[in-house]
Structure formats: C-alpha cells, structure tokens
Coordinates of C-alpha atoms in Angstrom, one line a residue:
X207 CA 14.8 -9.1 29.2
X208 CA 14.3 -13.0 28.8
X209 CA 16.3 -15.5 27.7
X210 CA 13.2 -17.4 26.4
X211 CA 12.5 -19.3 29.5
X212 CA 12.6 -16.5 32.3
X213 CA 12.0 -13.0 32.3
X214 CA 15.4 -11.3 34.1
X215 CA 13.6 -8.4 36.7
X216 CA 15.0 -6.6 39.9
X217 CA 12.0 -4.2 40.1
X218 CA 12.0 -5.4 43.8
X219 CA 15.5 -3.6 44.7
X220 CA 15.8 -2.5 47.6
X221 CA 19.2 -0.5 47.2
X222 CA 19.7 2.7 44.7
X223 CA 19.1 6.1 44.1
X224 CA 15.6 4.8 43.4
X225 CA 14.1 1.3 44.7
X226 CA 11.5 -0.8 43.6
X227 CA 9.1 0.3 46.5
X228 CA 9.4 3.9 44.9
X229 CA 8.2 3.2 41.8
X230 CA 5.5 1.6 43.6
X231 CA 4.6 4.6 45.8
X232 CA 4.5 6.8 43.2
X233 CA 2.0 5.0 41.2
X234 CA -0.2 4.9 44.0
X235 CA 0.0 8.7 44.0
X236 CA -1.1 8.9 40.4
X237 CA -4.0 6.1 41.2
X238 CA -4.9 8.6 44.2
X239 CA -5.0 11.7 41.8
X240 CA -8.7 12.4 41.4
X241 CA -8.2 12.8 38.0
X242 CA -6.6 9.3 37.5
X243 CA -9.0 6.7 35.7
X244 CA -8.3 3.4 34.9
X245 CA -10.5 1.9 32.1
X246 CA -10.1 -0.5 29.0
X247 CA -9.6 0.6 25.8
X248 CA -13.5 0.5 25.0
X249 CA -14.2 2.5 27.7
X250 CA -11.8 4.9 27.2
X251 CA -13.2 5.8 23.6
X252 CA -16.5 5.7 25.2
X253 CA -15.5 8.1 27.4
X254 CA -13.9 10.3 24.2
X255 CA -17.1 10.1 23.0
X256 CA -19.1 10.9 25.8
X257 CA -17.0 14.1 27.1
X258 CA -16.1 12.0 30.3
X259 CA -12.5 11.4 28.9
X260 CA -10.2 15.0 28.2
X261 CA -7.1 13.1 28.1
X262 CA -5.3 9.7 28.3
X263 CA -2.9 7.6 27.2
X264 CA -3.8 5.6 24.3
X265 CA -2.5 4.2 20.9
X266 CA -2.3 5.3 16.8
X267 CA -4.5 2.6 16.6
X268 CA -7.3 5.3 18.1
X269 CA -6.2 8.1 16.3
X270 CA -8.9 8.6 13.6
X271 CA -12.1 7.8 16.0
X272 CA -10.2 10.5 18.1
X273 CA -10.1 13.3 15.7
X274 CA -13.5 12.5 14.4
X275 CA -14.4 13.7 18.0
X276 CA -11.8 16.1 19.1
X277 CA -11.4 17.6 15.7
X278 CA -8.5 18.0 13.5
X279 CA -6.5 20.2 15.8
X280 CA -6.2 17.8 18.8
X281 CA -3.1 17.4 19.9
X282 CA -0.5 14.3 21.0
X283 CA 2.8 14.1 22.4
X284 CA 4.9 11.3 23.9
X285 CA 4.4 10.0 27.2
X286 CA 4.9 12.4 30.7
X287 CA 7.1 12.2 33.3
X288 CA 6.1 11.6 37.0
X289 CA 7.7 12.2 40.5
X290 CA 9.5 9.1 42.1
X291 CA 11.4 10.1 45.1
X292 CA 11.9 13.5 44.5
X293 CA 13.0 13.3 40.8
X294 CA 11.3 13.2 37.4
X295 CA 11.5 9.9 35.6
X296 CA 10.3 9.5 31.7
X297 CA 7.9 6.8 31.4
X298 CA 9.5 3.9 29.2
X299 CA 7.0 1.8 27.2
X300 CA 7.7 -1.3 24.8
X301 CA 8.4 -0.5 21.0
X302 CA 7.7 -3.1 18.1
X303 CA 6.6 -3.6 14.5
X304 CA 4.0 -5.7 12.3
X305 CA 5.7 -8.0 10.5
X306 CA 3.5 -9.7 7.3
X307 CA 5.4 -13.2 6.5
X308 CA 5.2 -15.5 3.8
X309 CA 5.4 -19.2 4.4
X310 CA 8.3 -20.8 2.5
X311 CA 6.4 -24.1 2.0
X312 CA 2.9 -22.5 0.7
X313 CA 1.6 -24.7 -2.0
X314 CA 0.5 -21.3 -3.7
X315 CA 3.9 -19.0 -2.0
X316 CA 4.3 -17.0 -5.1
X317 CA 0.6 -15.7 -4.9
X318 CA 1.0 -15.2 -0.8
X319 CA 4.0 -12.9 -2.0
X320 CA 2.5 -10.9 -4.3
X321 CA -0.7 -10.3 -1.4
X322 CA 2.1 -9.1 1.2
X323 CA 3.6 -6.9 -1.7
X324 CA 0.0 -5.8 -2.2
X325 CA -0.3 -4.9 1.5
X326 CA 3.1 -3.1 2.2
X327 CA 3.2 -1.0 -1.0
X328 CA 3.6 2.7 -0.9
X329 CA -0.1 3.0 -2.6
X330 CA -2.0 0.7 0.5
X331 CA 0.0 2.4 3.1
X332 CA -0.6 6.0 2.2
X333 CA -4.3 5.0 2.2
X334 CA -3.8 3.0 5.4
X335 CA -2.4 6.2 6.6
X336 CA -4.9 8.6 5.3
X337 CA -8.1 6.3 6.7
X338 CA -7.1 5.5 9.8
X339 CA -4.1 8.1 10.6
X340 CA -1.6 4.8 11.6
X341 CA 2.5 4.6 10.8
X342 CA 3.3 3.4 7.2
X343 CA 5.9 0.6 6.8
X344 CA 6.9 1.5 3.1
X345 CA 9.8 3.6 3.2
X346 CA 8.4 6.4 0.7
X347 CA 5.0 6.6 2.1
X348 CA 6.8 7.3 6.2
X349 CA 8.9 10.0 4.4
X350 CA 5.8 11.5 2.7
X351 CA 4.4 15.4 4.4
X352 CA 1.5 13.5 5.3
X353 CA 2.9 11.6 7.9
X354 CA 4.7 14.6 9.3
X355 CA 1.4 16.0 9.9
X356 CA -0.5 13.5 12.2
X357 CA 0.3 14.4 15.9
X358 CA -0.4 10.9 16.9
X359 CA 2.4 9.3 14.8
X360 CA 4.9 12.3 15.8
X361 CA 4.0 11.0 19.6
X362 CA 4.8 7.5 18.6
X363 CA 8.1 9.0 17.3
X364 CA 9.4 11.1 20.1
X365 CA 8.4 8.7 22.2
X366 CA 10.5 5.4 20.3
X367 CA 13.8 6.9 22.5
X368 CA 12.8 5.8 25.6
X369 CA 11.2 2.9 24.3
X370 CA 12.7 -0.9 24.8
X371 CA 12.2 -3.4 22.4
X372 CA 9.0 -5.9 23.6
X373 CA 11.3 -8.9 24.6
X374 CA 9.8 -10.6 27.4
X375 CA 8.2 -13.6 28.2
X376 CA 4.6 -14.9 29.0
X377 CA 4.9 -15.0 32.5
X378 CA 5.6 -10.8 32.3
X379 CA 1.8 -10.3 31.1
X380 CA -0.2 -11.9 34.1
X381 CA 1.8 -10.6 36.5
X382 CA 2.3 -7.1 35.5
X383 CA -1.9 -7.2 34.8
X384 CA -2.0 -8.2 38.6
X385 CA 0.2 -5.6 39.8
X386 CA -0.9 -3.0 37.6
X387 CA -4.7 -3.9 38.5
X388 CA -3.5 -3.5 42.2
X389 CA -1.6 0.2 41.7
X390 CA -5.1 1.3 39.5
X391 CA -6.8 0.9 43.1
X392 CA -4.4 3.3 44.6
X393 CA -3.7 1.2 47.9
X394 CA -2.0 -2.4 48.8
X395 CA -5.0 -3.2 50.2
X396 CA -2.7 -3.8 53.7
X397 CA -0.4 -5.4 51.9
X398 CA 3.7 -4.4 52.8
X399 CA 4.9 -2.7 50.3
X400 CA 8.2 -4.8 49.6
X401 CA 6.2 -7.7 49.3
X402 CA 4.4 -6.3 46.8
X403 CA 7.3 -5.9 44.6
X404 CA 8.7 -9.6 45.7
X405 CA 5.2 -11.1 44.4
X406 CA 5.6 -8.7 41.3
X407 CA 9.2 -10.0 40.2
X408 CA 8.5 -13.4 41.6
X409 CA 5.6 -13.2 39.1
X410 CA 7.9 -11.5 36.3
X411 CA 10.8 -14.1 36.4
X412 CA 8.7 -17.7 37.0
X413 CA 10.0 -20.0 34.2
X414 CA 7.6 -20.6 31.6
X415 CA 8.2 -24.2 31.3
X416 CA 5.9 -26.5 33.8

C-alpha cells in the first residue's frame, strides 16, 4: 500500500502466527531446492528452448513462444503454494491492466481516438489473441470460446483472487530486487535474519521524495 510518498510494509514482524523471518526462511528453502533456478526472462525462454527449463513461473506475455515449443497441450495453472512454518500459504502476486489513453489537448485528438478504437476493437483483439495467446480487453472478444481455451489466460484467471492491485511506490522495486536477489542465493550470506527483514521494509517504506 502507498500513499504516494511511502510504501506502508510490516514484512519485518516479529509477532503472529507467521513472522516476517518465516517468510524469509522459507524462501531460502525453495532457493536451496536443487531444482530452484533463478534466471531473467530471456533466459528462462532460452532454457524453454533448450530443454534446460521443464517448468517456471512466467507470464501470457510468453505464452505463444511456449506452445511453439511445448506444443499445444502444455499446460498452466495459477501460482503454488509453499510451506511457511508449518502451513501452506498461496503465493499473492500484483494484478493490473493496459490502459491506451487519448490526450484531451491533441492537436489531431479525434484521429488519436479513432487509433485507440482501432486497437481495442473486438476484430484486433481476437487477432491479438489468436497470434500471441494474450487476454483481450474488448468485452465480446474475453467472452468468445477462444479465450476459454488458452491455459495461460485461465492461469491468469484463477490466479486474479489472490492477486492485489499493483499500488506501490518506487522505492518497493529496488528494494524487493535486492532482497529477492539475496533469497535467489539461498543464504544471508551471515547476515541475521531479522535484519534482513529490517533492511527489506526499511527499503520498502523510504519516502520517495529527496
């Protein structure tokens, strides 16, 4: 949550049925797994292509370069659960949208208007849909069969209840790289793990005004 300025975070908690240095132990875990690999987005279609990658988490945005690959019978669901002091917690993950706008004081608005029709109409986005296997905006073309039948966007879907709306401010991204970059390692590198957390939120909440 932000309120524009700060970003609001108490993932260093040290009370609760689960505390902030859980999470953090059970991410290590995953890092450990020998399975676990932590790669870009490039590398993880490189590894699609390659046979090195079997599995990941990834977006629609892959979808198509996936099933040219995998086939048409590869499959996609919404994001696991993990163990985090002794229970099983569904993963979260932002949700959002594209939004195409049309500036109001455009010397040529009406024509700008007519391209963002162009783009969003059920025509475009059924071929936007059938090229490159991504979420249409137009009403008719997200209630067409078509849609129904591409396991990537029926992912996206089961997945949009446990997703939170991307609110957050600048300051979130650098320091959740950092920390993320730090669990991919699967250690703290010596570091205590409470003050791991600290540095994370300390990060998280730093106002974004100098």
């Amino acid at each position: 949550m932000t309120t524009g300025v700060t970003n609001y975070c108490d993932w260093n908690a040290t009370e609760g049925s689960i505390k902030g240095t859980d999470i953090e132990e059970a991410l290590l875990a995953i890092a450990q797994n020998p399975a676990f690999l932590s790669c870009t987005d490039t590398e993880f279609m490189e590894g699609v292509q390659d046979g090195t990658v079997v599995a990941g988490v990834s977006g629609v945005w892959n979808a198509s370069e996936i099933k040219k690959v995998w086939g048409n019978d590869y499959g996609a669901v919404k994001l696991p659960t993990y163990t985090c002091a002794g229970q099983q917690i569904q993963m979260a993950s932002f949700t959002g949208y594209k939004m195409m706008g049309v500036n109001a004081y455009s010397k040529h608005k009406d024509w700008a208007l007519k391209l963002a029709d162009w783009f969003t109409n059920e025509e475009n986005q059924m071929l936007r849909l059938e090229e490159r296997d991504q979420g249409p905006s137009n009403k008719n073309a997200a209630a067409s069969e078509q849609v129904q039948a591409v396991p990537a966007i029926q992912a996206v879907i089961a997945q949009a209840q446990y997703g939170k709306l991307q609110r957050v401010g600048n300051s979130f991204w650098d320091a959740t790289t950092e920390f993320g970059n730090l669990m991919a390692t699967g250690s703290t590198n010596g570091t205590d793990p409470q003050e791991v957390m600290d540095t994370l939120v300390a990060g998280i909440t730093q106002s974004t005004v100098q």
